[in-house]
Amino acid sequence: MGDPVAAAKIIAKNETKQIDIGRAFGDKYFINIAAAGALTELTFSVPSELKTRLGYLAYVAKGIEMFPKSKARPVRIYHDWGIFTGEVSLVFVALTNSIGGFEQFAPDTKLDDGNFTLILVKTDKILDMLSLLVQAMNGGQHVSDVNVEYLKTSKLRIETLDQEESFMLNLDGEYGGDTPVDLEVCHNHIEFFVNREALDQEIISHI
């Protein structure tokens, strides 16, 4: 990004890679993340200039401000391995390992394995969430925390059990609709020009 000459050189190599994208509500697509919960409004609330200047620190600052608004809600989530029923304050459905500037938010995510990484935050207590934030900044340690549900799935359905208060869905930083929602992976659906020599082998299944 920001270097058209370097981009042109990569295109000239004519090396490509197919990666996954996500589909929500049957007709809306996303390439990075679908998310729900009060803190997912960060992408709407943080000014673009601040994001550019401070990166993930801008999200941290705004997140601390919004922590008190984060409220756990009862949900039922259907996925490949069964059904999760319980209270969650945040839902992340990731296709990449980077979310809001955190490069290890979903540390073992691959771009082409046909799976989402589903991350459920099962607490709305400020101290617990601050702890998870610190762990996320320290190499993705949050994934094994007792307050986090972490799994892989090719599809899922999110329902809020409180019919009067649904979750707003954030699709790659834009409002996508409200729960209930069905999401599915479109496996190897889009093709990118890549520099194969520089491609991180940890984020792909095969090349």
Backbone as numpy.savetxt, mean C-alpha at the origin, in Angstrom:
# Nx Ny Nz CAx CAy CAz Cx Cy Cz
13.22 9.36 -13.16 12.38 10.55 -13.16 13.26 11.80 -13.16
12.88 12.78 -13.99 13.62 14.03 -14.05 14.85 13.98 -14.92
15.10 12.83 -15.57 16.28 12.69 -16.43 15.85 12.02 -17.73
15.32 12.80 -18.68 14.80 12.21 -19.92 15.86 11.51 -20.75
17.13 11.97 -20.66 18.20 11.32 -21.43 18.44 9.91 -20.90
18.51 9.77 -19.56 18.69 8.44 -18.97 17.51 7.54 -19.30
16.29 8.11 -19.27 15.10 7.33 -19.61 15.16 6.85 -21.05
15.61 7.73 -21.95 15.70 7.37 -23.37 16.72 6.24 -23.59
17.82 6.27 -22.82 18.82 5.22 -22.94 18.27 3.87 -22.50
17.44 3.88 -21.46 16.81 2.63 -21.00 15.86 2.10 -22.06
15.06 3.00 -22.64 14.13 2.59 -23.69 14.89 2.01 -24.89
16.04 2.64 -25.20 16.82 2.19 -26.36 17.34 0.77 -26.19
17.51 0.33 -24.93 17.96 -1.05 -24.68 16.89 -2.07 -25.05
15.65 -1.61 -25.10 14.51 -2.46 -25.46 14.39 -3.69 -24.55
14.63 -3.48 -23.25 14.46 -4.52 -22.24 13.21 -4.19 -21.43
12.31 -5.15 -21.31 11.05 -4.88 -20.64 10.77 -5.90 -19.54
9.83 -5.56 -18.68 9.40 -6.46 -17.60 7.91 -6.25 -17.39
7.18 -7.34 -17.28 5.75 -7.27 -16.99 5.53 -7.32 -15.48
4.68 -6.43 -14.96 4.39 -6.40 -13.53 2.89 -6.39 -13.30
2.53 -6.60 -12.04 1.12 -6.67 -11.65 0.54 -5.27 -11.43
-0.77 -5.17 -11.61 -1.52 -4.00 -11.17 -2.77 -4.49 -10.42
-3.40 -3.60 -9.70 -4.60 -3.97 -8.95 -5.85 -3.40 -9.57
-6.96 -4.09 -9.33 -8.27 -3.61 -9.80 -9.23 -3.58 -8.62
-9.98 -2.49 -8.51 -10.96 -2.32 -7.44 -12.31 -1.94 -8.05
-13.38 -2.41 -7.42 -14.75 -2.11 -7.87 -14.99 -2.57 -9.31
-14.12 -3.43 -9.83 -14.33 -3.98 -11.17 -13.81 -3.12 -12.30
-13.62 -1.80 -12.07 -13.25 -0.93 -13.19 -12.28 0.19 -12.82
-11.68 0.11 -11.62 -10.70 1.11 -11.22 -9.37 0.41 -10.97
-8.30 1.02 -11.43 -7.00 0.36 -11.39 -6.00 1.17 -10.56
-5.04 0.44 -9.96 -3.98 1.10 -9.20 -2.70 0.30 -9.35
-1.57 0.98 -9.20 -0.29 0.35 -9.45 0.58 0.23 -8.21
0.21 0.98 -7.15 1.03 0.98 -5.94 0.25 0.45 -4.74
-0.86 1.12 -4.38 -1.54 0.73 -3.14 -3.01 1.14 -3.14
-3.81 0.30 -2.48 -5.16 0.67 -2.06 -5.13 0.69 -0.54
-5.72 1.70 0.07 -5.63 1.84 1.51 -6.92 2.43 2.06
-7.17 2.16 3.35 -8.37 2.69 4.00 -8.04 3.01 5.46
-8.74 3.98 6.01 -8.51 4.42 7.38 -8.16 5.90 7.40
-8.29 6.52 8.57 -8.12 7.97 8.69 -6.75 8.43 8.18
-5.69 7.67 8.49 -4.34 8.11 8.12 -4.09 8.01 6.62
-4.93 7.29 5.88 -4.75 7.22 4.44 -5.11 8.54 3.78
-5.72 9.44 4.53 -6.02 10.77 4.00 -4.77 11.63 3.94
-3.64 11.10 4.42 -2.39 11.84 4.38 -2.07 12.33 2.97
-2.28 11.48 1.98 -1.92 11.84 0.62 -2.73 13.02 0.12
-3.92 13.20 0.67 -4.73 14.35 0.29 -4.31 15.60 1.08
-3.83 15.39 2.31 -3.60 16.49 3.24 -2.21 17.10 3.16
-1.21 16.32 2.72 0.15 16.84 2.67 0.36 17.59 1.36
0.74 18.87 1.40 0.98 19.64 0.18 2.08 19.02 -0.67
1.92 19.08 -1.99 2.89 18.47 -2.90 4.29 19.03 -2.69
4.39 20.33 -2.44 5.71 20.95 -2.22 6.39 20.36 -1.00
5.60 20.11 0.05 6.16 19.54 1.28 6.60 18.10 1.06
5.82 17.34 0.29 6.20 15.97 -0.03 7.54 15.93 -0.77
7.70 16.86 -1.73 8.93 16.90 -2.53 10.13 17.27 -1.67
9.94 18.23 -0.76 11.06 18.75 0.03 11.45 17.81 1.16
10.46 17.21 1.83 10.74 16.43 3.03 10.59 14.92 2.85
9.96 14.48 1.75 9.77 13.05 1.54 8.89 12.45 2.63
9.29 11.27 3.15 8.45 10.57 4.13 8.32 11.35 5.43
9.26 12.28 5.72 9.14 13.07 6.95 7.88 13.95 6.92
7.48 14.36 5.72 6.24 15.13 5.61 5.05 14.29 6.04
5.06 13.00 5.68 3.98 12.10 6.08 4.03 11.83 7.58
5.23 11.72 8.12 5.37 11.49 9.56 4.76 12.65 10.35
5.11 13.87 9.94 4.61 15.05 10.63 3.09 15.13 10.56
2.54 14.92 9.37 1.09 14.98 9.21 0.43 13.80 9.91
1.09 12.64 9.88 0.53 11.45 10.54 0.39 11.65 12.03
1.39 12.25 12.66 1.32 12.50 14.10 0.14 13.42 14.41
-0.08 14.40 13.53 -1.21 15.31 13.71 -2.55 14.58 13.60
-2.61 13.56 12.74 -3.87 12.89 12.47 -4.09 11.64 13.32
-3.10 11.21 14.09 -3.24 10.01 14.91 -4.52 10.00 15.75
-4.85 11.11 16.42 -6.06 11.08 17.26 -7.35 10.79 16.49
-7.34 11.03 15.17 -8.53 10.79 14.36 -8.64 9.34 13.89
-7.60 8.58 14.09 -7.59 7.20 13.62 -8.42 6.33 14.55
-9.46 5.74 14.00 -10.44 5.00 14.80 -10.59 3.58 14.26
-10.49 2.60 15.14 -10.68 1.21 14.73 -12.15 0.93 14.45
-12.40 0.19 13.41 -13.77 -0.15 13.02 -13.88 -1.65 12.78
-15.03 -2.22 13.08 -15.19 -3.66 12.84 -15.30 -3.96 11.35
-14.53 -4.94 10.89 -14.52 -5.29 9.47 -14.57 -6.80 9.30
-14.96 -7.19 8.12 -14.83 -8.58 7.69 -14.07 -8.54 6.36
-12.95 -9.27 6.28 -12.12 -9.26 5.09 -11.92 -10.69 4.60
-12.40 -10.96 3.39 -12.23 -12.26 2.76 -10.94 -12.24 1.94
-10.09 -13.27 2.09 -8.86 -13.35 1.33 -8.59 -14.81 0.95
-7.48 -15.06 0.28 -7.20 -16.40 -0.23 -7.11 -17.46 0.87
-6.77 -17.07 2.08 -6.51 -18.02 3.15 -7.64 -18.13 4.17
-8.71 -17.37 3.95 -9.82 -17.44 4.89 -10.50 -16.10 5.08
-10.95 -15.85 6.30 -11.70 -14.63 6.60 -11.12 -14.01 7.87
-10.83 -12.72 7.80 -10.44 -11.97 8.99 -11.65 -11.18 9.47
-12.00 -11.32 10.75 -13.08 -10.53 11.34 -12.54 -9.90 12.62
-12.63 -8.60 12.71 -12.12 -7.90 13.88 -12.09 -6.41 13.63
-11.49 -5.68 14.57 -11.40 -4.23 14.44 -10.04 -3.84 13.87
-10.05 -2.93 12.91 -8.82 -2.40 12.33 -8.95 -0.89 12.19
-7.82 -0.21 12.31 -7.81 1.24 12.10 -7.27 1.59 10.72
-6.45 0.70 10.16 -5.85 0.94 8.85 -5.79 -0.35 8.06
-6.02 -0.22 6.76 -5.91 -1.34 5.83 -5.01 -0.90 4.68
-3.99 -1.69 4.40 -3.10 -1.42 3.26 -3.09 -2.65 2.36
-3.32 -2.41 1.07 -3.28 -3.47 0.07 -2.20 -3.07 -0.92
-1.00 -3.62 -0.77 0.17 -3.11 -1.47 0.60 -3.99 -2.64
1.06 -3.32 -3.70 1.67 -4.00 -4.83 3.17 -3.77 -4.89
3.67 -2.78 -4.14 5.10 -2.49 -4.08 5.52 -2.44 -2.61
6.81 -2.35 -2.38 7.29 -2.32 -1.00 7.30 -0.93 -0.40
7.04 0.11 -1.22 7.15 1.49 -0.77 5.77 2.12 -0.63
5.51 2.65 0.57 4.23 3.32 0.83 4.52 4.63 1.56
4.10 5.73 0.97 4.25 7.03 1.62 5.69 7.35 2.00
6.65 6.91 1.19 8.04 7.20 1.47 8.73 6.16 2.33
7.99 5.19 2.88 8.59 4.12 3.68 8.97 2.98 2.73
10.27 2.78 2.55 10.74 1.85 1.54 10.61 0.38 1.95
10.38 0.10 3.23 10.26 -1.28 3.70 8.91 -1.51 4.38
7.88 -0.82 3.90 6.57 -0.97 4.52 6.00 -2.36 4.28
6.23 -2.87 3.08 5.85 -4.25 2.75 7.11 -4.93 2.22
8.05 -5.29 3.11 9.42 -5.60 2.72 9.62 -6.77 1.78
8.74 -7.77 1.79 8.94 -8.93 0.92 8.02 -8.91 -0.30
7.47 -7.76 -0.61 6.57 -7.65 -1.76 7.34 -7.76 -3.07
6.77 -8.49 -4.01 7.35 -8.60 -5.35 6.37 -8.01 -6.36
6.92 -7.46 -7.44 6.11 -6.73 -8.41 5.38 -7.64 -9.39
5.73 -8.93 -9.40 5.23 -9.78 -10.47 4.77 -11.16 -10.00
4.43 -11.29 -8.71 4.09 -12.63 -8.19 2.59 -12.90 -8.14
1.77 -11.96 -8.62 0.33 -12.18 -8.65 -0.36 -12.01 -7.31
0.32 -11.39 -6.34 -0.24 -11.22 -5.00 -0.19 -9.78 -4.51
-1.21 -9.42 -3.74 -1.14 -8.23 -2.91 -0.42 -8.60 -1.61
0.15 -7.60 -0.95 0.54 -7.72 0.45 -0.52 -7.00 1.26
-1.25 -7.74 2.08 -2.31 -7.17 2.90 -1.76 -6.89 4.30
-1.87 -5.63 4.73 -1.41 -5.22 6.05 -2.59 -4.59 6.79
-2.95 -5.19 7.92 -4.03 -4.70 8.75 -3.47 -4.21 10.08
-3.78 -2.98 10.44 -3.37 -2.44 11.74 -4.55 -2.61 12.70
-4.33 -3.40 13.75 -5.44 -3.82 14.63 -5.51 -3.01 15.92
-5.03 -1.78 15.90 -5.08 -0.92 17.08 -5.31 0.52 16.64
-5.92 1.30 17.52 -6.02 2.74 17.27 -5.41 3.54 18.42
-4.68 2.85 19.30 -4.01 3.53 20.42 -2.79 4.29 19.90
-2.68 5.54 20.30 -1.63 6.41 19.77 -0.24 5.85 20.01
0.04 5.38 21.22 1.38 4.86 21.53 1.70 3.62 20.69
0.70 2.75 20.51 0.92 1.56 19.69 1.23 1.95 18.24
0.50 2.93 17.73 0.67 3.32 16.34 2.00 4.06 16.13
2.40 4.83 17.13 3.72 5.47 17.06 4.82 4.41 17.05
4.63 3.36 17.85 5.60 2.27 17.87 5.68 1.59 16.51
4.53 1.35 15.87 4.52 0.74 14.55 5.21 1.64 13.52
5.00 2.94 13.66 5.63 3.90 12.75 7.15 3.83 12.86
7.65 3.78 14.09 9.09 3.69 14.32 9.64 2.37 13.74
8.89 1.29 13.97 9.33 -0.01 13.45 9.36 -0.02 11.92
8.37 0.64 11.31 8.34 0.72 9.84 9.53 1.49 9.29
10.00 2.47 10.06 11.16 3.27 9.65 12.47 2.52 9.87
12.42 1.45 10.65 13.62 0.67 10.98 13.61 -0.70 10.31
13.54 -0.68 8.99 13.69 -1.92 8.23 12.47 -2.81 8.17
11.28 -2.26 8.38 10.06 -3.06 8.23 9.80 -4.01 9.36
10.25 -3.68 10.58 10.06 -4.56 11.73 8.60 -4.67 12.17
7.77 -3.74 11.71 6.36 -3.71 12.11 5.58 -4.94 11.66
6.08 -5.66 10.64 5.29 -6.75 10.05 5.10 -7.91 11.02
5.95 -8.02 12.03 5.81 -9.11 13.00 5.22 -8.63 14.32
4.75 -7.40 14.38 4.15 -6.86 15.60 2.79 -7.51 15.85
2.45 -7.68 17.12 1.18 -8.30 17.50 -0.02 -7.51 17.01
0.15 -6.22 16.78 -0.95 -5.36 16.33 -1.09 -5.31 14.82
-0.36 -6.16 14.12 -0.39 -6.16 12.65 -0.73 -7.55 12.12
-1.64 -7.60 11.18 -1.93 -8.81 10.40 -1.26 -8.63 9.04
-0.45 -9.59 8.63 0.37 -9.42 7.43 0.31 -10.70 6.61
-0.21 -10.62 5.38 -0.33 -11.83 4.56 -0.37 -11.48 3.08
-0.23 -12.53 2.24 -0.29 -12.40 0.79 -1.61 -12.95 0.29
-2.19 -12.28 -0.69 -3.44 -12.76 -1.26 -3.60 -12.19 -2.67
-4.20 -12.96 -3.55 -4.41 -12.51 -4.93 -5.70 -11.72 -5.09
-6.57 -11.84 -4.11 -7.84 -11.11 -4.15 -8.36 -10.95 -2.74
-9.26 -10.01 -2.54 -9.89 -9.85 -1.23 -11.15 -9.01 -1.37
-11.97 -9.11 -0.33 -13.17 -8.28 -0.22 -13.17 -7.64 1.17
-13.36 -6.33 1.21 -13.37 -5.60 2.47 -14.78 -5.11 2.75
-15.31 -5.49 3.91 -16.63 -5.03 4.34 -16.51 -4.43 5.73
-17.17 -3.31 5.96 -17.27 -2.77 7.32 -18.55 -3.30 7.94
-18.45 -3.77 9.18 -19.62 -4.34 9.85 -20.51 -3.27 10.47
-19.96 -2.07 10.63 -20.75 -0.92 11.05 -21.33 -0.28 9.80
-22.58 -0.56 9.52 -23.19 -0.13 8.28 -23.31 1.39 8.15
-23.21 2.09 9.28 -23.36 3.54 9.25 -22.04 4.26 8.95
-20.93 3.55 8.98 -19.64 4.20 8.79 -18.74 3.31 7.95
-18.64 3.60 6.67 -17.80 2.81 5.77 -16.38 3.37 5.77
-15.47 2.61 5.18 -14.11 3.08 4.96 -14.03 3.75 3.59
-13.35 4.87 3.51 -13.04 5.50 2.24 -11.80 4.84 1.67
-11.82 4.47 0.40 -10.70 3.79 -0.22 -9.81 4.79 -0.97
-8.52 4.70 -0.68 -7.51 5.52 -1.32 -6.79 4.65 -2.35
-6.87 5.03 -3.62 -6.21 4.29 -4.69 -5.08 5.14 -5.25
-3.84 4.76 -4.94 -2.67 5.51 -5.40 -2.77 7.00 -5.12
-3.29 7.34 -3.93 -3.34 8.73 -3.53 -4.59 9.48 -3.92
-5.52 8.81 -4.60 -6.76 9.45 -5.01 -7.95 8.71 -4.40
-9.02 9.46 -4.16 -10.24 8.83 -3.64 -10.80 7.87 -4.68
-11.07 6.62 -4.23 -11.52 5.61 -5.18 -12.95 5.15 -4.98
-13.53 5.40 -3.78 -14.87 4.94 -3.47 -14.92 4.46 -2.03
-16.06 3.94 -1.62 -16.24 3.50 -0.24 -16.48 1.99 -0.18
-16.12 1.41 0.98 -16.39 -0.01 1.19 -17.89 -0.24 1.26
-18.35 -1.46 0.90 -17.57 -2.66 0.59 -16.88 -2.57 -0.77
-15.77 -3.31 -0.89 -15.02 -3.29 -2.14 -14.36 -4.65 -2.37
-14.35 -5.05 -3.62 -13.62 -6.24 -4.06 -12.37 -5.79 -4.80
-11.24 -6.41 -4.45 -9.98 -6.09 -5.11 -9.34 -7.36 -5.64
-8.68 -7.26 -6.79 -8.00 -8.41 -7.37 -6.73 -7.97 -8.07
-5.76 -8.88 -8.11 -4.52 -8.63 -8.83 -4.70 -9.00 -10.30
-4.30 -8.10 -11.19 -4.20 -8.41 -12.62 -2.74 -8.78 -12.86
-2.48 -10.08 -12.94 -1.12 -10.61 -12.93 -0.37 -10.27 -14.22
0.85 -9.68 -14.05 1.71 -9.32 -15.19 0.94 -8.58 -16.28
0.18 -7.58 -15.85 -0.78 -6.93 -16.74 -0.18 -5.78 -17.53
0.92 -5.20 -17.04 1.46 -4.02 -17.70 2.97 -4.20 -17.91
3.47 -3.70 -19.03 4.87 -3.90 -19.40 5.64 -2.59 -19.32
6.80 -2.63 -18.65 7.64 -1.46 -18.49 9.00 -1.68 -19.15
9.57 -0.59 -19.68 10.98 -0.62 -20.05 11.80 -0.56 -18.77
12.81 -1.41 -18.66 13.62 -1.47 -17.44 15.09 -1.58 -17.81
15.93 -1.21 -16.86 17.36 -1.47 -16.94 17.61 -2.76 -16.17
17.71 -3.85 -16.85 17.79 -5.16 -16.18 19.02 -5.28 -15.29
20.11 -4.63 -15.68 21.33 -4.72 -14.88 21.14 -4.08 -13.50
20.30 -3.04 -13.43 20.11 -2.31 -12.18 18.87 -2.76 -11.42
18.09 -3.65 -12.01 16.83 -4.06 -11.40 17.09 -4.87 -10.13
16.45 -4.47 -9.05 16.61 -5.15 -7.77 15.97 -6.53 -7.83
16.78 -7.57 -7.71 16.28 -8.95 -7.82 15.32 -9.31 -6.70
15.35 -8.56 -5.60 14.49 -8.89 -4.46 13.04 -8.51 -4.70
12.76 -7.64 -5.68 11.39 -7.18 -5.89 10.70 -7.87 -7.06
11.35 -8.86 -7.65 10.74 -9.60 -8.75 10.89 -11.10 -8.50
9.98 -11.86 -9.11 10.00 -13.31 -8.95 10.93 -13.97 -9.97
10.97 -13.40 -11.17 11.81 -13.97 -12.22 12.10 -12.89 -13.25
13.14 -13.07 -14.01 13.47 -12.11 -15.05 14.16 -12.86 -16.21
